[in-house]
Coordinates of C-alpha atoms and ligand atoms in Angstrom, one line a residue:
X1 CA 64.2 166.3 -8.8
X2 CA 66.8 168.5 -10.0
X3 CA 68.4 168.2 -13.0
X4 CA 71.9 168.1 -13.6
X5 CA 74.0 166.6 -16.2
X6 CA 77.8 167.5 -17.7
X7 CA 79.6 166.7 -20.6
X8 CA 82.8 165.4 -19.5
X9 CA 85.6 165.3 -22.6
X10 CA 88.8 164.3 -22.6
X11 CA 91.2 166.8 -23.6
X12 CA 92.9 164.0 -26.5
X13 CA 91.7 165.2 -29.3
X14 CA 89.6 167.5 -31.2
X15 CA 85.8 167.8 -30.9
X16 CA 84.0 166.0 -33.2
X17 CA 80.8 165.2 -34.2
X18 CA 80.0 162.6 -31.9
X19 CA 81.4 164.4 -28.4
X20 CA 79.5 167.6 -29.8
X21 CA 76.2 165.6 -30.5
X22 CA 76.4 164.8 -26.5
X23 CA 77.0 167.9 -25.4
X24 CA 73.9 169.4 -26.9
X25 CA 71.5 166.8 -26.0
X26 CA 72.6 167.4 -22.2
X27 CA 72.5 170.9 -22.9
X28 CA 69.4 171.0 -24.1
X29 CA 68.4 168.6 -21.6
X30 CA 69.1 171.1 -18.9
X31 CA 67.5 173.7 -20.1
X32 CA 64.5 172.6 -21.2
X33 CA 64.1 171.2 -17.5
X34 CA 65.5 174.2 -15.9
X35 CA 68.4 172.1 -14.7
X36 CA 72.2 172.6 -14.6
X37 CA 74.8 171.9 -17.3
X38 CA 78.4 171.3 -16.4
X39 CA 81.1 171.0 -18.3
X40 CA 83.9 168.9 -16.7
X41 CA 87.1 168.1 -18.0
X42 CA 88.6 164.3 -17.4
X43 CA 92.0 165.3 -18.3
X44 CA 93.7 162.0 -16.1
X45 CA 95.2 160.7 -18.8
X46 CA 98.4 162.2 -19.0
X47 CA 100.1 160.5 -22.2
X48 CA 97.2 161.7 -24.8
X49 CA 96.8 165.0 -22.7
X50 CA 96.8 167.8 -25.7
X51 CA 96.9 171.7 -24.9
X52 CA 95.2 172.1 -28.7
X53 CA 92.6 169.9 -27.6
X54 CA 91.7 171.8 -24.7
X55 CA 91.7 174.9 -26.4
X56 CA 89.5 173.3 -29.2
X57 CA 87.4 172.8 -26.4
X58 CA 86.5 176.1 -25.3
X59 CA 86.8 177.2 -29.2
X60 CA 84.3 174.9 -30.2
X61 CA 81.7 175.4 -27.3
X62 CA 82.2 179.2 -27.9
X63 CA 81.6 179.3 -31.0
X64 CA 78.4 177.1 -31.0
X65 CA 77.2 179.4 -28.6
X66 CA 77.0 176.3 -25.2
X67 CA 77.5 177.8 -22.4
X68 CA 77.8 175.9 -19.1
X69 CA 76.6 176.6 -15.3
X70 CA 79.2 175.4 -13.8
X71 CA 83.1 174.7 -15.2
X72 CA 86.3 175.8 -16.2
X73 CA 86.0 179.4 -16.0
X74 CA 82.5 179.7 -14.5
X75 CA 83.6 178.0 -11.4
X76 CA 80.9 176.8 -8.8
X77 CA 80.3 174.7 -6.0
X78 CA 81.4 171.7 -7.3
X79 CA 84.7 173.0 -8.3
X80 CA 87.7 172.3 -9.0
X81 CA 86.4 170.6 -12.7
X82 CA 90.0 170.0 -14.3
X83 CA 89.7 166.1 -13.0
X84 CA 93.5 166.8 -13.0
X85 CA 93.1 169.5 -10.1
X86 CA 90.9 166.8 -7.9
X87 CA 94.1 163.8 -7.8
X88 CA 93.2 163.7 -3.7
X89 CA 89.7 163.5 -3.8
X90 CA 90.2 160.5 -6.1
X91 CA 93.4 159.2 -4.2
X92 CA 90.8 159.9 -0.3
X93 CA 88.0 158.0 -2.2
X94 CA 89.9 155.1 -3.4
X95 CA 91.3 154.5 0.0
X96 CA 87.6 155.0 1.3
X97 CA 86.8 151.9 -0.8
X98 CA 89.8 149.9 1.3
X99 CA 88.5 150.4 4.5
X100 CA 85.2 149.4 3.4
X101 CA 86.7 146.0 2.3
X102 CA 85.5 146.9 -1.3
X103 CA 88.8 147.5 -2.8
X104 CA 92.7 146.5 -2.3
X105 CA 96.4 147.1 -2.9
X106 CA 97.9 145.3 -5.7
X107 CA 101.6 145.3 -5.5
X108 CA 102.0 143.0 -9.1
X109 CA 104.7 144.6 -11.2
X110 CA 104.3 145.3 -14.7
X111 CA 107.0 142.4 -15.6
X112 CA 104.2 139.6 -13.8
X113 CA 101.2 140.8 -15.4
X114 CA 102.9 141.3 -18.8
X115 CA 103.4 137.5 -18.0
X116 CA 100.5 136.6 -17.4
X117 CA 98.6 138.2 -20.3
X118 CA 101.4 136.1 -22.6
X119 CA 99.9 133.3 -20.9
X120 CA 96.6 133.6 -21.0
X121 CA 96.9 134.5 -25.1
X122 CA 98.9 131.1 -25.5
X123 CA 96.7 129.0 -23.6
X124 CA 93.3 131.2 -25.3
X125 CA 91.8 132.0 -21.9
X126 CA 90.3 135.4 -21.4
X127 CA 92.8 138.1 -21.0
X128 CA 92.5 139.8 -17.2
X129 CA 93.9 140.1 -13.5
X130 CA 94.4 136.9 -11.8
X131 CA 93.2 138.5 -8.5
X132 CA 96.4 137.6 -7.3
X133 CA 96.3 140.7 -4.6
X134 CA 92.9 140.6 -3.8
X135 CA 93.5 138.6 -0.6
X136 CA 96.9 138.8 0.6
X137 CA 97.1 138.4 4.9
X138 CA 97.2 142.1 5.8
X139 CA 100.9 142.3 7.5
X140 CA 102.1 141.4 4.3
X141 CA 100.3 144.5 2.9
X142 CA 101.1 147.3 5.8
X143 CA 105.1 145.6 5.2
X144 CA 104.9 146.4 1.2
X145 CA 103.2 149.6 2.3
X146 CA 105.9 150.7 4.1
X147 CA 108.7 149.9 2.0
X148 CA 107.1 151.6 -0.6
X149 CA 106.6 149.0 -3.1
X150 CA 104.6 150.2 -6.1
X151 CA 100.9 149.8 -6.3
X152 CA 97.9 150.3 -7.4
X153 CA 94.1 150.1 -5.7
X154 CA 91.7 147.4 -7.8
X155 CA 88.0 147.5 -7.0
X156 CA 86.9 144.2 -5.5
X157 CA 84.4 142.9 -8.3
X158 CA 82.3 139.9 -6.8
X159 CA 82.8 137.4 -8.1
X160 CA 79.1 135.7 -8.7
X161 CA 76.0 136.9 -9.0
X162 CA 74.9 139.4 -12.0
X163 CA 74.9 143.3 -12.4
X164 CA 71.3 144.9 -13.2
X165 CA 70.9 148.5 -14.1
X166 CA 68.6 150.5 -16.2
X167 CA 69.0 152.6 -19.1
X168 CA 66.5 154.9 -20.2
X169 CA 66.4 154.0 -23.7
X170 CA 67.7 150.5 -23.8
X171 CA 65.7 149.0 -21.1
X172 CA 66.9 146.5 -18.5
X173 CA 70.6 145.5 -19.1
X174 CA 71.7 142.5 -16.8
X175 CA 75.4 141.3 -16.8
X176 CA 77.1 138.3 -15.4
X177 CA 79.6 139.6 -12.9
X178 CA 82.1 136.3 -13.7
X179 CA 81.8 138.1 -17.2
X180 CA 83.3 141.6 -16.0
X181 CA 86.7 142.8 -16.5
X182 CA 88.0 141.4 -13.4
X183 CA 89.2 143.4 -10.9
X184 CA 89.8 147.3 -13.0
X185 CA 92.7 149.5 -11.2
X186 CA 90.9 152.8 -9.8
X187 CA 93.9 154.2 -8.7
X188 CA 97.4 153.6 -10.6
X189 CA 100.6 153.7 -9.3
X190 CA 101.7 157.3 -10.1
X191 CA 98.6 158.3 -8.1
X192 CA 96.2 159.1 -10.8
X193 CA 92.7 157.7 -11.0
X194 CA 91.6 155.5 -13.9
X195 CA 88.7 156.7 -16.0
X196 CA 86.1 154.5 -14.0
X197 CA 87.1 156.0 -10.6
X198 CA 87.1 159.7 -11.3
X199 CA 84.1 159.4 -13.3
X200 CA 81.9 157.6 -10.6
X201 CA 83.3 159.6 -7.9
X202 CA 82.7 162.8 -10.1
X203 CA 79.5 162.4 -10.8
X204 CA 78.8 161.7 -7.4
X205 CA 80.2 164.6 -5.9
X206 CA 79.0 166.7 -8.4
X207 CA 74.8 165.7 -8.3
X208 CA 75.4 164.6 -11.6
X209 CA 71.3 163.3 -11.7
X210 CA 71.5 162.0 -15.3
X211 CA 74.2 160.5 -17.7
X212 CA 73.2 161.2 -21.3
X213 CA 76.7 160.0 -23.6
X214 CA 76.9 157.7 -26.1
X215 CA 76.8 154.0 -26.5
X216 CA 80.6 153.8 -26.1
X217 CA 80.4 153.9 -22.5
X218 CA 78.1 151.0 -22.2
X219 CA 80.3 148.4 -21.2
X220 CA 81.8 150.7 -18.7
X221 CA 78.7 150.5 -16.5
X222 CA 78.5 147.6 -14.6
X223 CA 81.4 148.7 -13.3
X224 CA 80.7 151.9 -12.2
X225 CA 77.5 150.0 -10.6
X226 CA 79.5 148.1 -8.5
X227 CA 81.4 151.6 -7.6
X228 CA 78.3 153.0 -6.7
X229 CA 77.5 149.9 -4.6
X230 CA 80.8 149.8 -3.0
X231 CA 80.4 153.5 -1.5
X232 CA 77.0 153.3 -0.8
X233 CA 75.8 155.8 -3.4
X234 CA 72.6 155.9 -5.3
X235 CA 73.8 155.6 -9.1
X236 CA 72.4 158.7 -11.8
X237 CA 69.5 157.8 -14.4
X238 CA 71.9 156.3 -17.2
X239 CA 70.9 157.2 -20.8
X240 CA 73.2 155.7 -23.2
X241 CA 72.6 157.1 -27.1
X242 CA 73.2 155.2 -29.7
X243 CA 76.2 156.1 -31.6
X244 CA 76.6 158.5 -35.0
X245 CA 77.1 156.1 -37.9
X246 CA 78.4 156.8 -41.3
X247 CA 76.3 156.0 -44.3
X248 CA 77.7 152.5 -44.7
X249 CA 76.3 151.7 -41.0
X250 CA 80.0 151.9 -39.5
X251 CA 81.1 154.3 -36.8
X252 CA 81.7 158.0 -38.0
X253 CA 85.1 158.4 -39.2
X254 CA 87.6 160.1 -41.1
X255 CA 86.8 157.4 -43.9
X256 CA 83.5 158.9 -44.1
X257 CA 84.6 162.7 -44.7
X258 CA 85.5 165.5 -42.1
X259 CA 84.4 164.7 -38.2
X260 CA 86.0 167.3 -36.4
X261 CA 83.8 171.2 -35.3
X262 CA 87.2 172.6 -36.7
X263 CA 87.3 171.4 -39.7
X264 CA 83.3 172.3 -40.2
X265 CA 84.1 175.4 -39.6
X266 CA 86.6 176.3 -41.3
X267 CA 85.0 175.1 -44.1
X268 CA 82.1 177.5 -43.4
X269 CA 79.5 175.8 -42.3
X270 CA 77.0 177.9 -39.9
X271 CA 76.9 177.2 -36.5
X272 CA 73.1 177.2 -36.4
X273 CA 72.8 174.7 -39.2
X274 CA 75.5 172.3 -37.6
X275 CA 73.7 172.4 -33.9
X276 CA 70.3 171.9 -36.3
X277 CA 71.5 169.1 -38.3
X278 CA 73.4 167.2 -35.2
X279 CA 70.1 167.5 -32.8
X280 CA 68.3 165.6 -35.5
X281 CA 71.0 162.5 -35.8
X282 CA 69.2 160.4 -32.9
X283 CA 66.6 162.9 -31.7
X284 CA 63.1 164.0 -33.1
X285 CA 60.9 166.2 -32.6
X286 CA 58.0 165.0 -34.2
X287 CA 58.0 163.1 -38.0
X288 CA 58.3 165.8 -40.1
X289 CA 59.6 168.9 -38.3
X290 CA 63.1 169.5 -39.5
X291 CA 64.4 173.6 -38.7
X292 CA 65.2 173.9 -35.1
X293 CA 66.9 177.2 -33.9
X294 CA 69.4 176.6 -30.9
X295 CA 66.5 178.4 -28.4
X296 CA 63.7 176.2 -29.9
X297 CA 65.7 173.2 -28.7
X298 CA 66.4 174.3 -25.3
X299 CA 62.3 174.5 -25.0
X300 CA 61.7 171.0 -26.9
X301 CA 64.2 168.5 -26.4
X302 CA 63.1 165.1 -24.4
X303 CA 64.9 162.8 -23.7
X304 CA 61.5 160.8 -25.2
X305 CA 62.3 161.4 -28.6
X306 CA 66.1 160.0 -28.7
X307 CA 65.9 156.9 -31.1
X308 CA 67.0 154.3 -30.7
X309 CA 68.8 153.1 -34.2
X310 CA 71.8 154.7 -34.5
X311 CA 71.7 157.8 -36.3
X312 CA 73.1 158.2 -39.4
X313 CA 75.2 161.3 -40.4
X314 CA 74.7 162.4 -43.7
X315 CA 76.7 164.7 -45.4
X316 CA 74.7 165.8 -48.2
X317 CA 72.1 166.7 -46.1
X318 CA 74.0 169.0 -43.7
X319 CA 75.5 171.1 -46.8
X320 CA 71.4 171.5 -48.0
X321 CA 70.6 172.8 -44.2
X322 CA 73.6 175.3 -44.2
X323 CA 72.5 176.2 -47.7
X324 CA 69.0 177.0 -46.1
X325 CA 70.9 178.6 -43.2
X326 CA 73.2 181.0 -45.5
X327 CA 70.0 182.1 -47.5
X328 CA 68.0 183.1 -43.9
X329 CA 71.7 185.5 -43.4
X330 CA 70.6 189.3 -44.6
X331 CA 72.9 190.4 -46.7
X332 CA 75.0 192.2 -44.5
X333 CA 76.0 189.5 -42.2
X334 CA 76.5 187.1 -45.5
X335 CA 79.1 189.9 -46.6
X336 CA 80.9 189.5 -42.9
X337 CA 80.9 185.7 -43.3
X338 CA 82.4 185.8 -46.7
X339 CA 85.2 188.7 -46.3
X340 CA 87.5 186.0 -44.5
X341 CA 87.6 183.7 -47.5
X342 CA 87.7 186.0 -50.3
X343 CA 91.0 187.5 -48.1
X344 CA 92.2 184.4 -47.1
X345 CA 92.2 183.3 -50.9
X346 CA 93.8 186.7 -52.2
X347 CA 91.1 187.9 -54.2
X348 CA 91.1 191.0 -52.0
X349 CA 93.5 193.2 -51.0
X350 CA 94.2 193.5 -47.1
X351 CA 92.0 196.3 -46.2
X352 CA 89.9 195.9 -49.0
X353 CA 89.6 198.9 -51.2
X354 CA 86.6 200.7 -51.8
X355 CA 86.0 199.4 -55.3
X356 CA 86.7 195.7 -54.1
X357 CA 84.1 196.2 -51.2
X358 CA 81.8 197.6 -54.5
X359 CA 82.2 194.5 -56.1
X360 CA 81.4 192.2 -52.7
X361 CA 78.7 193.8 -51.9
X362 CA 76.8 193.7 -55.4
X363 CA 77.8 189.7 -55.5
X364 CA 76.4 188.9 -52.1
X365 CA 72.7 188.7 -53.3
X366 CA 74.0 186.7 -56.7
X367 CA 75.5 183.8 -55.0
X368 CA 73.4 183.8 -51.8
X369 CA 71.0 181.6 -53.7
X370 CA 74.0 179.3 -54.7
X371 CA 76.3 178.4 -51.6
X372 CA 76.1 175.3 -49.6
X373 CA 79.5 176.2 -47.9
X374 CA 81.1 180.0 -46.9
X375 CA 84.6 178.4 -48.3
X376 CA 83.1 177.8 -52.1
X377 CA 82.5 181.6 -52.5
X378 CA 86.3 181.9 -53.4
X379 CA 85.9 179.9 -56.7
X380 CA 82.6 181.3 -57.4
X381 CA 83.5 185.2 -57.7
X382 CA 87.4 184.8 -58.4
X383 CA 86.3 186.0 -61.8
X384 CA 84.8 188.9 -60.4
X385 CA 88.6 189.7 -59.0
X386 CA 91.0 188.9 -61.5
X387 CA 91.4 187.7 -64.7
X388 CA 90.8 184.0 -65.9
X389 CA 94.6 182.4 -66.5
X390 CA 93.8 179.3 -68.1
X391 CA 90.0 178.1 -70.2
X392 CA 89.4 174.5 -70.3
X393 CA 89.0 173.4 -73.5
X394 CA 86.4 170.9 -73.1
X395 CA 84.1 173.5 -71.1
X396 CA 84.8 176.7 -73.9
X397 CA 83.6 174.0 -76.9
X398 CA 80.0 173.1 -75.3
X399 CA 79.7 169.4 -76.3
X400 CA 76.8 169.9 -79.4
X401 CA 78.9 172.9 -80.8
X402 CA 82.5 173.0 -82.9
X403 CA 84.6 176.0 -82.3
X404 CA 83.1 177.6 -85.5
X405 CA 79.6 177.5 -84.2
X406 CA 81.3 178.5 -81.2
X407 CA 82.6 181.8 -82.6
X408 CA 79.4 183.1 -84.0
X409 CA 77.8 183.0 -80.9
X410 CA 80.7 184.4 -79.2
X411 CA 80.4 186.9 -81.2
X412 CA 76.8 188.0 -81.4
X413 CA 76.7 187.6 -77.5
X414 CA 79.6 190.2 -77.9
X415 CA 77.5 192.4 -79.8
X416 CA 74.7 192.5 -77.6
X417 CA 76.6 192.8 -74.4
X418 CA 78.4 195.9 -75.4
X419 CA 74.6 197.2 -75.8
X420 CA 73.9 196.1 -72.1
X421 CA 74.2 199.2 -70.7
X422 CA 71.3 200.7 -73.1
X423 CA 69.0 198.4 -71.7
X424 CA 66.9 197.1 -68.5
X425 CA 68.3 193.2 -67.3
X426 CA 64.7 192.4 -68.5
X427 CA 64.9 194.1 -71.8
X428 CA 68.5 192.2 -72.2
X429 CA 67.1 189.2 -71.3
X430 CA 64.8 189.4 -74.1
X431 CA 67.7 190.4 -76.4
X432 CA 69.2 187.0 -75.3
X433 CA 66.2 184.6 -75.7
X434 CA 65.8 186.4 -79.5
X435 CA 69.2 185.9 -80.4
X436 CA 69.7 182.3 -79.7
X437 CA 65.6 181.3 -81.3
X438 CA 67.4 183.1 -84.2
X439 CA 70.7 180.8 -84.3
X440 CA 68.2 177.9 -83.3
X441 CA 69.6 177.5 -80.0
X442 CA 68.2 177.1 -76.7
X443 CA 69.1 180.3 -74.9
X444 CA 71.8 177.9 -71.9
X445 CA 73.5 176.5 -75.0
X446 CA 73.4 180.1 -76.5
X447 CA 74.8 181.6 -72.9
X448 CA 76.7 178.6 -72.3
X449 CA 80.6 180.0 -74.3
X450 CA 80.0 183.4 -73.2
X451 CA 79.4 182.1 -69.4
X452 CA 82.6 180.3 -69.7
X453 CA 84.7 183.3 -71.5
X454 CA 83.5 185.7 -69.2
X455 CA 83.4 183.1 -65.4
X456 CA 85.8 180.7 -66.4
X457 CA 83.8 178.5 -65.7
X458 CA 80.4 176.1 -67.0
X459 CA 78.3 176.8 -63.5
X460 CA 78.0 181.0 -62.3
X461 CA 76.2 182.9 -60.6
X462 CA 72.8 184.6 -62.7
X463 CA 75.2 185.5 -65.7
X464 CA 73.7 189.1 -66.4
X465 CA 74.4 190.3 -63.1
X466 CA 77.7 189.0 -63.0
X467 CA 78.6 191.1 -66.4
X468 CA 77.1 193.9 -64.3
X469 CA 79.4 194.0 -61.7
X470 CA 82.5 192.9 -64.0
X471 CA 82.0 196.0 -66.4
X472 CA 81.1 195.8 -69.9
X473 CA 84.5 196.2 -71.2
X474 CA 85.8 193.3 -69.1
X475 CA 83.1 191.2 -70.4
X476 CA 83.6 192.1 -73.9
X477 CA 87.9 191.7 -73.6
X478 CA 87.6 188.3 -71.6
X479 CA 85.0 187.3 -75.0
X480 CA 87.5 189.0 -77.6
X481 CA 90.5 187.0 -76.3
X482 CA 88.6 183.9 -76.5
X483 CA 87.8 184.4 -79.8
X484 CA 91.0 184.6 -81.0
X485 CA 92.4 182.0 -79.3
X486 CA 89.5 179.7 -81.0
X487 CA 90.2 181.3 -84.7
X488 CA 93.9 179.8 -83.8
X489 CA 92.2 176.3 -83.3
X490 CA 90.5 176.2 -86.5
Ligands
LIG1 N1 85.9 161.4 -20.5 C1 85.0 160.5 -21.2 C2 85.0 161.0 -22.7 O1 86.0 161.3 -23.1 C3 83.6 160.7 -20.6 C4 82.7 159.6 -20.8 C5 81.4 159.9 -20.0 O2 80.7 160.7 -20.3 O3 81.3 159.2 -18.9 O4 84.1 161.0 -23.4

């Protein structure tokens, strides 16, 4: 059997984690069964349409490197795959369904069924349709037809008997039909087709052999089953995943940190390590395997190895695999990363001058070690760039020392850094660890002022290196100043 399977967004919002996580399991899907991925856009609903969220679209699946067979842009057989561009085909189909006796006009005006639900609340029935179309005598219905009365088409759900249908992962799902939602539109009045219609019909029309989206959708299926039935069609392989889940075992939200691909990005995270990290929320490969490049999982992925607890998306953990990911950049391609932040955040000039670039380029292999994120390398080399405005007191005054203690140290670090230059790192190094046995320190407590007077800060990168590229005589000015500003505070 072929294989062919879309991700089909909806153009309301921005990608997230979630819709992303669905599109690579289908991507992968495809290609590791030499099969076809489409992407299809279900852009129906008119009121929550967003340009931005179409462009974020394309943005996103650029930049993670997805590319589809068939879709906007790509085109194919299939075509058109704006859902928007396809409002006969729905509008043909739905009538289809009439003829066949499987669906029916409803001419009920907004006014009666906002009635009704007001009813059904007071009295604590279930909320739905009253069928009160579904069998009107037919000269009524060509008569309201032809004066043009608003209407939509309902799908005739049966009412007894019991849905079956199979999911790949979740087994046998049965559902009492009585227990549907009774009647859903397909077609609204202003033409359009409701999600249900234009996604069975879809998928249909477009070979679609397996659905692979998340549990969401679940309760949508019976319904679609009966769609299916109602045309005659042989429903897809259904494979509902189960859904991403914050720590705290609720659904992924903004409660629980950043969800959207944008926002990830900007905030430098590595495609590689976010299409890494995602696979594994709900998939496998094995119990212990954890890197996965983009090509490895278009070879490995099965649809065998999806779990089925609801995978948990843990924040910590993707910072430590884009960490791993930064360090496997050479540094050439870390220094392309990076430029864009240290611009953005003015420690650059716009080109960046010679000297600047100097600076960047000896830094890259200090802090490679260090990031987690492309965005922190801003606060981590701003001392590198210009000079430090304000010292927290706290951090200049290390807790064990008073600012006396502080200043000898400040001062014999000054001494031996202006001899830097006359010596190898390792030799200095030495210098160091002698120094502070001799003050009866251990040498972080002994490095730990002159980090701060020199960084600005308690946590730097490797500390020699960083005096390196500053220049001696910044180093020893930035200590100098300190110093004074400490003999004011005794
Ligand atoms: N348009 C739906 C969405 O926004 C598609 C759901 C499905 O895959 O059937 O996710």
């Amino acid at each position: 059997m072929s294989i062919r399977v879309r991700y089909a967004p909806s153009p309301t919002g921005l990608q997230h984690i979630g819709g992303v996580r669905t599109a690579l399991f289908n991507y992968f899907f495809a290609r590791a069964n030499k099969g076809k991925f489409i992407l299809r856009v279900e852009d129906t609903d008119r009121a929550r349409y967003s340009k931005e969220a179409l462009d974020d679209l394309f943005e996103t699946m650029h930049w993670l490197g997805i590319s589809w067979d068939e879709g906007p842009g790509v085109g194919g057989d299939y075509g058109p795959y704006f859902q928007s561009q396809r409002l006969h085909v729905y509008r043909e189909h739905a009538e289809k369904l009439i003829q066949r006796g499987e669906a029916y006009y409803c001419f009920c005006p907004p006014e009666r069924l906002k009635r009704l639900r007001e009813e059904q609340q007071k009295k604590k029935e279930s909320i739905g349709y009253d069928r009160f179309c579904r069998d009107l005598p037919q000269e009524e219905v060509s008569r309201k037809i032809k004066e043009q009365i608003p209407h939509v088409i309902r799908l005739k759900v049966p009412l007894e008997g019991e849905t079956l249908f199979y999911d790949k992962l979740l087994g046998e799902i049965k559902k009492k039909n009585r227990d549907l939602p009774s009647d859903p539109v397909l077609l609204k009045s202003d033409g359009y087709p409701t999600y249900h219609l234009a996604n069975v019909v879809d998928d249909h029309l477009m070979g679609i052999s397996h659905i692979l989206r998340a549990q969401e959708w679940l309760p949508s299926v019976p319904i679609h089953i009966h769609i299916y039935r109602a045309f005659g069609w042989e429903p897809p392989f259904f494979c509902h995943v189960p859904m991403v889940m914050g720590k705290d075992g609720q659904k992924l939200s903004k409660r629980h940190g950043s969800t959207s691909i944008r926002e990830f990005r900007e905030q430098g995270y590595l495609p590689e390590a976010l299409i890494n990290y995602i696979s594994l929320v709900g998939w496998s490969y094995d119990d212990s395997r954890e890197f996965f490049s983009k090509e490895e999982l278009e070879r490995l992925f099965t649809l065998d190895r999806l779990n089925k607890a609801p995978g948990v998306f843990d924040y910590k953990k993707l910072d430590w695999f884009n960490g791993q990911y930064i360090r496997m950049k050479d540094d050439e391609e870390l220094k392309a990363l990076v430029l864009p932040y240290l611009l953005k955040d003015g420690l650059l000039s716009n080109p960046p001058t010679e000297r600047e670039l100097k600076i960047v380029d000896g830094m890259i292999p200090l802090v490679k070690e260090r990031l987690k994120k492309l965005s922190e390398i801003s606060g981590m080399v701003k001392f590198l760039f210009v000079e430090i405005d304000q010292y927290s007191k706290e951090d200049i005054i290390p807790k064990k020392m008073n600012a006396e203690t502080t200043i000898r140290v400040l001062k014999e670090g000054r001494k031996l850094i202006e001899e830097f230059p006359k010596h190898t790192d390792e030799e200095n190094e030495e210098l160091i660890r002698r120094k502070a046995e001799e003050m009866g320190m251990k040498v972080g407590s002994f490095m730990m002022p002159i980090r701060v007077a020199i960084t600005g800060s308690t946590v730097s990168p490797p500390l020699l290196g960083s005096i390196r590229l500053l220049g001696t005589e910044k180093a020893v000015k930035r200590i100098s100043g300190v110093i004074e500003v400490l003999k004011k505070a005794v």
